[in-house]
C-alpha positions as MATLAB code, in Angstrom:
seq = 'MADPPSILSPPLNNNDQLPSQSPITTISAAIPILLLVATWYFSVKRSKSRAPPPPGPRGLPIVGYIPFLAGDNPLHRKFADLAAQYGPIFKIWFANQMFVVVSSPDLTKEVLLRGGQNEPIFSTRGFPAAAGVCTYGGTDVLSLPMGHDWKSMRKLLVRETLSNPALDLCFPLRRRELVRSLREVISNELVGKPVGVYELTYKIVSNATLGMLWGGEGDQFCFEELRVVSQEVMEINSRPNVSDMFPLLARFDLQGILKEATAVAQRLDWVFSSVIERRLEGGKLKKQGEGEKRLKDMLQILLEIREDSENAGSSSLASMTHLKAILQVFIFSFSI';
ca = [
      64.988  -62.944  -30.241;
      61.756  -62.615  -28.245;
      59.986  -59.261  -27.997;
      60.103  -57.498  -24.586;
      56.885  -57.557  -22.608;
      54.695  -54.582  -23.343;
      53.916  -52.186  -20.503;
      50.649  -51.328  -22.192;
      47.455  -53.231  -21.628;
      47.143  -56.327  -23.709;
      45.264  -56.068  -26.964;
      41.585  -56.781  -26.851;
      40.294  -59.953  -28.244;
      37.142  -60.167  -30.292;
      35.216  -61.472  -27.281;
      36.300  -58.622  -24.976;
      33.927  -55.569  -24.401;
      34.534  -52.026  -23.230;
      33.149  -51.170  -19.762;
      29.770  -49.435  -20.239;
      28.491  -46.470  -18.131;
      25.341  -46.710  -16.048;
      22.204  -45.098  -17.590;
      21.634  -43.164  -14.362;
      25.077  -41.582  -14.641;
      24.419  -40.533  -18.231;
      21.046  -38.981  -17.386;
      22.472  -37.153  -14.366;
      25.173  -35.608  -16.537;
      22.705  -34.587  -19.241;
      20.103  -32.909  -16.992;
      22.218  -29.803  -16.091;
      23.082  -29.278  -19.750;
      19.431  -29.520  -20.775;
      18.416  -27.077  -18.052;
      21.017  -24.551  -19.170;
      19.898  -24.818  -22.782;
      16.213  -24.483  -21.837;
      16.889  -21.464  -19.615;
      18.870  -19.743  -22.348;
      16.178  -20.491  -24.946;
      13.261  -19.163  -22.916;
      15.177  -16.084  -21.781;
      16.036  -15.185  -25.370;
      12.479  -15.864  -26.508;
      11.031  -13.768  -23.695;
      13.381  -10.857  -24.336;
      12.393  -10.810  -28.004;
       8.654  -10.908  -27.260;
       8.780   -8.109  -24.669;
       9.103   -4.485  -25.651;
      12.375   -2.888  -24.591;
      12.206   -0.590  -21.543;
      12.299    3.169  -22.074;
      15.649    4.949  -22.019;
      17.046    6.357  -18.841;
      20.189    7.395  -17.005;
      22.748    4.832  -15.958;
      23.125    4.308  -12.252;
      25.791    2.871  -10.032;
      25.914   -0.779   -8.994;
      23.757   -1.675   -5.988;
      22.532    1.887   -5.263;
      21.350    2.794   -8.757;
      20.697    6.484   -9.439;
      20.057    7.464   -5.813;
      23.406    9.292   -5.224;
      22.772   11.573   -8.210;
      19.454   12.796   -6.769;
      21.105   14.385   -3.735;
      21.606   18.125   -3.677;
      19.711   21.381   -3.335;
      17.812   21.022   -6.594;
      14.248   19.744   -5.911;
      13.387   16.264   -7.079;
      10.725   17.379   -9.551;
      13.209   19.678  -11.281;
      15.738   16.867  -11.587;
      13.060   14.701  -13.152;
      12.219   17.569  -15.518;
      15.876   17.754  -16.589;
      15.936   13.982  -17.158;
      12.729   14.224  -19.196;
      14.304   16.903  -21.379;
      17.264   14.591  -21.981;
      15.583   11.178  -22.364;
      12.034   12.055  -23.364;
       8.646   12.290  -21.623;
       8.869    8.680  -20.405;
      12.085    7.262  -18.963;
      13.279    4.669  -16.479;
      15.315    5.237  -13.357;
      16.832    2.736  -10.935;
      16.526    3.103   -7.165;
      18.801    0.354   -5.845;
      17.490   -2.813   -7.541;
      14.017   -1.375   -8.161;
      13.238    0.043  -11.591;
      10.746    2.910  -11.811;
       9.200    4.409  -14.925;
       8.610    8.165  -14.823;
       5.867    9.625  -17.027;
       6.089   13.408  -17.282;
       3.765   14.210  -20.184;
       0.053   14.895  -19.470;
      -1.000   13.011  -22.599;
       1.090    9.960  -21.725;
      -0.129   10.067  -18.136;
      -3.733   10.009  -19.332;
      -2.926    7.139  -21.678;
      -1.272    5.098  -18.929;
      -3.712    5.717  -16.085;
      -7.014    5.792  -17.962;
      -6.679    3.542  -20.982;
      -3.835    1.384  -19.765;
      -5.348    0.984  -16.308;
      -8.478   -0.581  -17.761;
      -6.573   -3.288  -19.622;
      -3.395   -3.773  -17.597;
      -3.790   -4.155  -13.805;
      -0.119   -3.277  -13.344;
      -0.919    0.342  -14.230;
      -3.709    0.480  -11.642;
      -1.862   -1.277   -8.826;
       0.355    0.918   -6.720;
       3.249   -0.209   -4.626;
       3.466    0.931   -1.030;
       6.265    1.024    1.550;
       6.951   -1.965    3.743;
       5.880   -0.007    6.820;
       2.544    0.784    5.177;
       1.671   -2.893    5.125;
       1.936   -2.932    8.915;
      -0.040    0.273    9.423;
      -2.855   -0.650    7.019;
      -3.824   -4.021    8.476;
      -1.711   -5.947    6.009;
      -2.699   -3.777    3.052;
      -6.429   -4.538    3.322;
      -7.664   -0.969    2.834;
      -8.893    0.421   -0.458;
      -5.682    2.405   -0.981;
      -3.371   -0.605   -0.719;
      -5.400   -3.468   -2.180;
      -4.405   -4.539   -5.696;
      -7.023   -4.094   -8.367;
      -9.346   -7.084   -8.233;
     -12.617   -8.363   -6.824;
     -11.893   -7.329   -3.219;
     -10.832   -3.840   -4.246;
     -13.892   -3.338   -6.448;
     -16.231   -4.562   -3.701;
     -14.713   -2.238   -1.105;
     -14.705    0.722   -3.477;
     -18.345    0.094   -4.371;
     -19.202   -0.072   -0.683;
     -17.462    3.236    0.010;
     -19.055    5.058   -2.916;
     -22.604    3.778   -2.471;
     -22.947    3.451    1.283;
     -20.628    5.907    3.013;
     -19.863    8.677    0.499;
     -23.222    8.887   -1.251;
     -25.430   11.956   -0.861;
     -27.961   10.202    1.438;
     -25.163    8.993    3.730;
     -23.573   12.446    3.876;
     -26.969   14.022    4.576;
     -27.383   11.740    7.577;
     -24.037   12.998    8.892;
     -24.868   16.681    8.370;
     -26.158   17.270   11.942;
     -22.899   15.846   13.266;
     -20.791   18.174   11.126;
     -22.915   21.177   12.079;
     -22.653   20.330   15.766;
     -18.847   20.251   15.661;
     -18.717   23.517   13.709;
     -20.986   25.294   16.182;
     -18.990   23.908   19.099;
     -15.716   25.233   17.675;
     -17.176   28.662   16.911;
     -18.544   28.927   20.432;
     -15.055   28.381   21.787;
     -13.766   31.233   19.617;
     -16.395   33.724   20.753;
     -16.226   32.646   24.386;
     -15.193   35.129   27.039;
     -11.790   33.484   27.425;
     -10.758   34.261   23.837;
     -12.315   37.715   23.469;
      -9.660   40.230   22.464;
      -7.037   37.543   21.871;
      -5.541   36.545   18.511;
      -6.814   33.298   17.032;
      -4.685   31.105   14.783;
      -6.705   30.549   11.625;
      -4.721   27.458   10.646;
      -5.092   25.816   14.052;
      -8.786   26.697   14.181;
      -9.459   25.323   10.698;
      -7.501   22.177   11.460;
      -9.474   21.658   14.662;
     -12.833   22.198   12.955;
     -12.012   19.758   10.144;
     -10.675   17.179   12.595;
     -13.674   17.392   14.910;
     -16.117   17.333   11.996;
     -14.404   14.267   10.546;
     -14.463   12.443   13.866;
     -18.091   13.412   14.260;
     -18.878   11.922   10.852;
     -16.946    8.762   11.657;
     -18.418    7.856   15.025;
     -20.510   10.776   16.220;
     -17.882   12.293   18.477;
     -18.195    9.499   21.028;
     -15.311    8.761   23.370;
     -13.132   10.755   25.716;
     -10.767   13.537   24.760;
      -7.730   11.316   25.370;
      -8.959    8.930   22.677;
      -9.252   11.766   20.164;
      -5.849   13.211   20.977;
      -4.280    9.764   20.756;
      -5.827    9.289   17.323;
      -4.433   12.592   16.071;
      -0.948   11.864   17.394;
      -0.882    8.299   16.072;
      -2.133    9.257   12.604;
       0.601   11.884   12.316;
       3.211    9.347   13.417;
       1.978    6.888   10.790;
       2.327    9.489    8.052;
       5.817   10.385    9.283;
       6.979    6.754    9.419;
       5.724    5.989    5.920;
       7.543    9.019    4.515;
      10.979    7.920    5.767;
      13.464    6.409    3.313;
      13.614    2.707    4.094;
      16.284    0.277    2.941;
      13.680   -2.499    2.973;
      11.771   -0.732    0.186;
      14.825   -0.622   -2.051;
      15.997   -4.140   -1.226;
      12.933   -6.342   -0.507;
      15.191   -9.245    0.467;
      16.374   -7.220    3.471;
      12.855   -6.437    4.710;
      12.860   -9.379    7.115;
      15.923   -8.003    8.914;
      14.457   -4.488    9.474;
      17.888   -2.855    9.502;
      16.562    0.609   10.403;
      13.958   -0.561   12.900;
      11.164    1.139   10.965;
       8.946   -1.950   10.864;
       9.273   -2.379   14.620;
       8.292    1.228   15.195;
       5.418    0.948   12.712;
       4.112   -2.145   14.517;
       4.001   -0.277   17.830;
       2.175    2.668   16.263;
      -0.264    0.360   14.470;
      -1.141   -1.310   17.778;
      -1.974    2.070   19.302;
      -4.133    2.951   16.311;
      -5.919   -0.380   16.525;
      -6.563    0.235   20.224;
      -8.380    3.487   19.392;
     -10.562    1.820   16.765;
     -11.289   -1.170   18.995;
     -12.272    1.075   21.907;
     -14.733    3.082   19.831;
     -16.233   -0.014   18.180;
     -16.626   -1.866   21.480;
     -18.301    1.167   23.034;
     -20.727    1.334   20.130;
     -21.529   -2.379   20.250;
     -22.070   -2.289   24.002;
     -24.357    0.734   23.741;
     -26.448   -0.737   20.937;
     -27.700    1.017   17.841;
     -28.406    4.743   17.695;
     -31.915    5.741   18.599;
     -34.146    8.126   16.725;
     -33.750   11.767   17.589;
     -37.465   12.477   17.520;
     -40.709   11.928   15.689;
     -40.569   12.830   12.031;
     -36.787   13.255   12.066;
     -34.277   11.126   10.254;
     -32.246    8.808   12.369;
     -28.840   10.252   13.171;
     -26.211    7.985   11.654;
     -22.460    8.198   11.420;
     -20.024    6.228    9.280;
     -19.362    3.656   11.980;
     -23.059    2.955   12.416;
     -23.506    2.534    8.657;
     -20.541    0.160    8.409;
     -21.691   -1.903   11.386;
     -25.141   -2.290    9.858;
     -23.607   -3.293    6.513;
     -21.402   -5.856    8.252;
     -24.395   -7.263   10.128;
     -26.387   -7.543    6.892;
     -23.394   -9.145    5.151;
     -23.080  -11.781    7.867;
     -26.782  -12.596    7.664;
     -26.677  -12.837    3.868;
     -23.350  -14.692    3.751;
     -21.762  -11.903    1.707;
     -18.119  -10.822    1.821;
     -18.582   -7.039    1.635;
     -17.153   -6.657    5.143;
     -15.705  -10.064    5.870;
     -14.175   -9.151    9.215;
     -13.797   -6.355   11.708;
     -10.331   -5.775   10.256;
     -11.866   -4.613    6.968;
     -14.111   -2.226    8.892;
     -11.129   -0.745   10.735;
      -9.234   -0.428    7.452;
     -12.100    1.643    6.008;
     -12.152    3.919    9.053;
      -8.399    4.338    8.676;
      -8.837    5.550    5.104;
     -11.042    8.408    6.313;
      -8.570    9.294    9.050;
      -5.612    9.523    6.662;
      -7.621   11.174    3.881;
      -8.556   14.112    6.091;
      -5.054   14.157    7.690;
      -6.380   14.309   11.229;
];
């Protein structure tokens, strides 16, 4: 009796061969596996070579420890309580940004002085997203990361604008503004009337600073605009911004802070541009008299340095933007 036909495939003969896969298909299947293995290997190796982060409180997903900082207790006292629990150095998460808090004077000195000389990360400070708009893209000495540009600008400020000879040249300007303010106090209009010491001191410091910067040139509207704009810049930079906690959302500007900062920065740039153009159109300052030192302000010194840098091909003041950024540092430092 004959065997029934088999439903299976017929047996292979010696001359038959199995179908082989293409080399491209094999390589394509192996590449993802190799990438996963390499990623796992380097991540494990990197985690072992790096020191573990300091201890700190656990936060919530997405928002981190921000909800626990709300309340009537001041922030510095909450940090003091965390330092008593976790030690003088601890980490804390604000959204997806990790911050390290150093509360001990000895550790602070170790981090800022010794660590700052060897590790640029300790000397480089982060700044809000709105500050990048208000500081000409972070080109001032307060926002620049530690490097050649920062060292050059700092050297320029220390040697040329804040040195004793430069401050001596600005002394007549400071004295003039002080005398002008005192004359207003003792004028007939204010005799017998109360004078606000805070407002008077603020006005004297503001006028003296503006006199040092550009000799008090310009109309009163320009000065008042500068005071208002500088206060608005400080207020905008102090607001809590979602873009600072989530850098990926900075491009969307959910709170409209970047848009507002751009408008304020344009007004501030208009003030600087107006004063600089007026100085360039009027030419350099003339001598005040025979045997007297030439009266110079900060703007005149910076313009002369920029002119010398252009002639020598140096990069001390590469553009007018750097000059405006330096003027802005003085404005914010004296809180005009």
